[in-house]
Amino acid sequence: MRLLGGLVFTGALLIAGGASAQWATDVKDDLFSDGKTATMIGSAGPNYGIYVSCSSEEADVSFAYIEKSSWESGLEAVPAKLAIQVDGGQKHFLNGYFYQHNNDFIGVKSDQSELIRGILRDIRDAQRQIVVGVRVELFDTTATVDFSVAGSTKATSKLFDSCNLSPEGPES
């Protein structure tokens, strides 16, 4: 049974393999302010991803695990937990909720900005492996996906810069 999924601007990133970067950040002008918006995507093949978004005008940043799957009515009411571990270090936990990312992907998303900043610091400094897990207690289901670190430092640094996020701050 699939748990999740969604990518818009990085279809090529999700399909790309081999030595190419598995992480990318897209920055755009924010039409509603003088700032920027940024989206960072990490790929674990064509079916799984990490999707992070932020704005330079707001202190908020969101983190989502996405998976290629079809949306089912009622999922928006199902709580989920995200667990993220980088290089076998500290385990970070986020409360999440299901959402329809786009027509092809659904996701579990968290808006716990302060905790997410700590996760992003770890992703920026990653040397070997990023592991993301999802637990859905209602379905008694747990899944984990391994992500390459290729390109994660550059992509995360670009996200920090574009959204005026301090790479330092409270630990998660």
Tab-separated table of C-alpha atoms in Angstrom:
chain	number	residue	atom	x	y	z
A	1	MET	CA	0.000	0.000	0.000
A	2	ARG	CA	1.333	3.410	-0.893
A	3	LEU	CA	1.374	6.036	1.784
A	4	LEU	CA	2.101	9.287	-0.021
A	5	GLY	CA	3.418	11.662	-3.019
A	6	GLY	CA	4.130	15.485	-5.409
A	7	LEU	CA	6.562	17.457	-7.541
A	8	VAL	CA	5.922	20.226	-10.021
A	9	PHE	CA	9.096	22.002	-11.070
A	10	THR	CA	11.488	19.076	-10.745
A	11	GLY	CA	10.106	16.239	-12.784
A	12	ALA	CA	13.529	15.978	-14.393
A	13	LEU	CA	15.223	15.893	-10.986
A	14	LEU	CA	13.109	12.968	-9.871
A	15	ILE	CA	13.825	11.030	-13.029
A	16	ALA	CA	17.526	11.889	-13.076
A	17	GLY	CA	19.925	9.379	-11.624
A	18	GLY	CA	23.577	8.499	-11.503
A	19	ALA	CA	26.052	11.228	-10.652
A	20	SER	CA	23.599	14.112	-11.051
A	21	ALA	CA	22.538	16.140	-8.025
A	22	GLN	CA	19.629	14.707	-6.096
A	23	TRP	CA	18.784	18.084	-4.539
A	24	ALA	CA	17.783	21.416	-6.090
A	25	THR	CA	16.357	24.738	-4.935
A	26	ASP	CA	14.163	26.943	-7.120
A	27	VAL	CA	13.893	30.649	-6.204
A	28	LYS	CA	11.245	33.018	-7.543
A	29	ASP	CA	10.182	36.614	-6.942
A	30	ASP	CA	7.189	36.786	-4.601
A	31	LEU	CA	4.426	38.629	-6.454
A	32	PHE	CA	2.839	39.744	-3.183
A	33	SER	CA	5.952	41.302	-1.655
A	34	ASP	CA	9.429	42.518	-2.504
A	35	GLY	CA	10.854	39.223	-1.297
A	36	LYS	CA	11.525	35.785	-2.670
A	37	THR	CA	9.943	32.368	-2.336
A	38	ALA	CA	12.001	29.218	-2.510
A	39	THR	CA	11.297	25.540	-2.931
A	40	MET	CA	13.881	22.842	-2.283
A	41	ILE	CA	13.388	19.292	-3.464
A	42	GLY	CA	15.378	16.200	-2.616
A	43	SER	CA	14.798	13.147	-4.773
A	44	ALA	CA	14.950	9.452	-4.004
A	45	GLY	CA	14.071	8.375	-7.532
A	46	PRO	CA	10.936	9.130	-9.535
A	47	ASN	CA	8.461	8.223	-6.788
A	48	TYR	CA	9.728	9.790	-3.543
A	49	GLY	CA	10.870	13.225	-2.485
A	50	ILE	CA	11.400	15.822	0.190
A	51	TYR	CA	9.706	19.155	-0.511
A	52	VAL	CA	10.657	22.250	1.525
A	53	SER	CA	9.182	25.707	0.921
A	54	CYS	CA	9.648	29.140	2.467
A	55	SER	CA	9.324	32.871	1.865
A	56	SER	CA	11.799	35.651	2.616
A	57	GLU	CA	8.935	37.790	3.975
A	58	GLU	CA	7.795	35.249	6.564
A	59	ALA	CA	9.657	33.237	9.152
A	60	ASP	CA	7.708	30.111	8.216
A	61	VAL	CA	9.196	27.087	6.498
A	62	SER	CA	7.401	23.823	5.722
A	63	PHE	CA	8.807	20.323	5.239
A	64	ALA	CA	7.032	17.502	3.431
A	65	TYR	CA	7.739	13.932	2.450
A	66	ILE	CA	6.007	13.275	-0.868
A	67	GLU	CA	5.253	10.073	-2.711
A	68	LYS	CA	3.730	9.208	-6.059
A	69	SER	CA	0.221	8.048	-5.226
A	70	SER	CA	-3.371	9.037	-5.809
A	71	TRP	CA	-5.315	11.111	-3.323
A	72	GLU	CA	-8.032	9.448	-1.315
A	73	SER	CA	-10.837	11.440	0.248
A	74	GLY	CA	-10.512	11.616	4.018
A	75	LEU	CA	-6.711	11.497	4.158
A	76	GLU	CA	-6.589	15.166	5.154
A	77	ALA	CA	-7.985	14.154	8.566
A	78	VAL	CA	-5.302	11.507	9.199
A	79	PRO	CA	-2.387	12.615	11.407
A	80	ALA	CA	1.103	11.315	10.706
A	81	LYS	CA	4.599	11.573	12.163
A	82	LEU	CA	7.760	12.335	10.218
A	83	ALA	CA	11.173	11.179	11.420
A	84	ILE	CA	14.364	12.490	9.831
A	85	GLN	CA	17.896	11.286	10.551
A	86	VAL	CA	21.068	12.490	8.860
A	87	ASP	CA	24.310	10.478	8.878
A	88	GLY	CA	23.083	8.309	11.756
A	89	GLY	CA	22.927	11.350	14.045
A	90	GLN	CA	20.094	12.897	16.004
A	91	LYS	CA	16.578	11.778	15.095
A	92	HIS	CA	14.225	14.683	14.431
A	93	PHE	CA	10.458	14.203	14.787
A	94	LEU	CA	7.718	16.341	13.252
A	95	ASN	CA	3.946	16.217	13.554
A	96	GLY	CA	2.437	16.111	10.097
A	97	TYR	CA	-0.749	15.969	8.104
A	98	PHE	CA	-1.629	14.502	4.717
A	99	TYR	CA	-2.171	16.798	1.754
A	100	GLN	CA	-2.595	16.482	-2.005
A	101	HIS	CA	0.614	17.872	-3.467
A	102	ASN	CA	-0.489	17.731	-7.106
A	103	ASN	CA	-2.280	15.322	-9.469
A	104	ASP	CA	0.435	12.673	-9.161
A	105	PHE	CA	1.756	13.033	-5.612
A	106	ILE	CA	0.453	13.171	-2.076
A	107	GLY	CA	2.447	14.084	0.995
A	108	VAL	CA	2.823	14.360	4.728
A	109	LYS	CA	3.636	17.959	5.605
A	110	SER	CA	4.772	19.756	8.751
A	111	ASP	CA	4.796	23.476	9.464
A	112	GLN	CA	6.924	23.293	12.644
A	113	SER	CA	9.360	25.961	11.415
A	114	GLU	CA	11.786	26.009	14.343
A	115	LEU	CA	12.228	22.226	14.299
A	116	ILE	CA	12.532	22.221	10.511
A	117	ARG	CA	15.438	24.688	10.665
A	118	GLY	CA	17.408	22.170	12.753
A	119	ILE	CA	16.653	19.454	10.212
A	120	LEU	CA	17.768	21.720	7.378
A	121	ARG	CA	21.062	22.412	9.170
A	122	ASP	CA	21.667	18.662	9.342
A	123	ILE	CA	20.738	18.204	5.671
A	124	ARG	CA	23.105	21.049	4.729
A	125	ASP	CA	25.951	19.324	6.594
A	126	ALA	CA	25.088	15.773	5.455
A	127	GLN	CA	28.003	13.582	4.369
A	128	ARG	CA	26.536	10.113	3.795
A	129	GLN	CA	22.793	9.587	4.071
A	130	ILE	CA	19.458	11.228	4.821
A	131	VAL	CA	16.664	8.926	6.001
A	132	VAL	CA	13.034	10.021	6.197
A	133	GLY	CA	10.375	7.938	7.864
A	134	VAL	CA	6.609	8.258	8.044
A	135	ARG	CA	4.418	6.664	10.687
A	136	VAL	CA	0.646	6.556	10.363
A	137	GLU	CA	-0.691	5.051	13.572
A	138	LEU	CA	-4.283	4.883	12.299
A	139	PHE	CA	-3.169	2.416	9.607
A	140	ASP	CA	-0.418	0.838	11.758
A	141	THR	CA	2.002	1.678	8.934
A	142	THR	CA	5.615	2.825	8.898
A	143	ALA	CA	7.783	3.516	5.855
A	144	THR	CA	11.344	4.824	5.437
A	145	VAL	CA	13.160	6.160	2.390
A	146	ASP	CA	16.903	6.822	1.988
A	147	PHE	CA	18.011	9.975	0.192
A	148	SER	CA	21.405	10.691	-1.336
A	149	VAL	CA	23.275	13.728	-0.040
A	150	ALA	CA	24.437	14.735	-3.556
A	151	GLY	CA	23.721	18.452	-3.890
A	152	SER	CA	22.113	18.835	-0.452
A	153	THR	CA	24.662	21.346	0.873
A	154	LYS	CA	24.315	23.697	-2.091
A	155	ALA	CA	20.511	23.391	-2.238
A	156	THR	CA	20.031	23.951	1.495
A	157	SER	CA	22.437	26.902	1.587
A	158	LYS	CA	20.528	28.487	-1.312
A	159	LEU	CA	17.241	27.968	0.568
A	160	PHE	CA	18.658	29.599	3.736
A	161	ASP	CA	19.930	32.586	1.716
A	162	SER	CA	16.805	33.028	-0.430
A	163	CYS	CA	14.376	32.971	2.491
A	164	ASN	CA	16.549	34.934	4.921
A	165	LEU	CA	16.577	31.941	7.252
A	166	SER	CA	19.330	31.886	9.799
A	167	PRO	CA	21.181	28.584	9.522
A	168	GLU	CA	21.810	28.882	13.264
A	169	GLY	CA	19.137	28.938	15.916
A	170	PRO	CA	17.271	26.679	18.310
A	171	GLU	CA	18.091	22.997	18.136
A	172	SER	CA	15.271	20.636	17.261
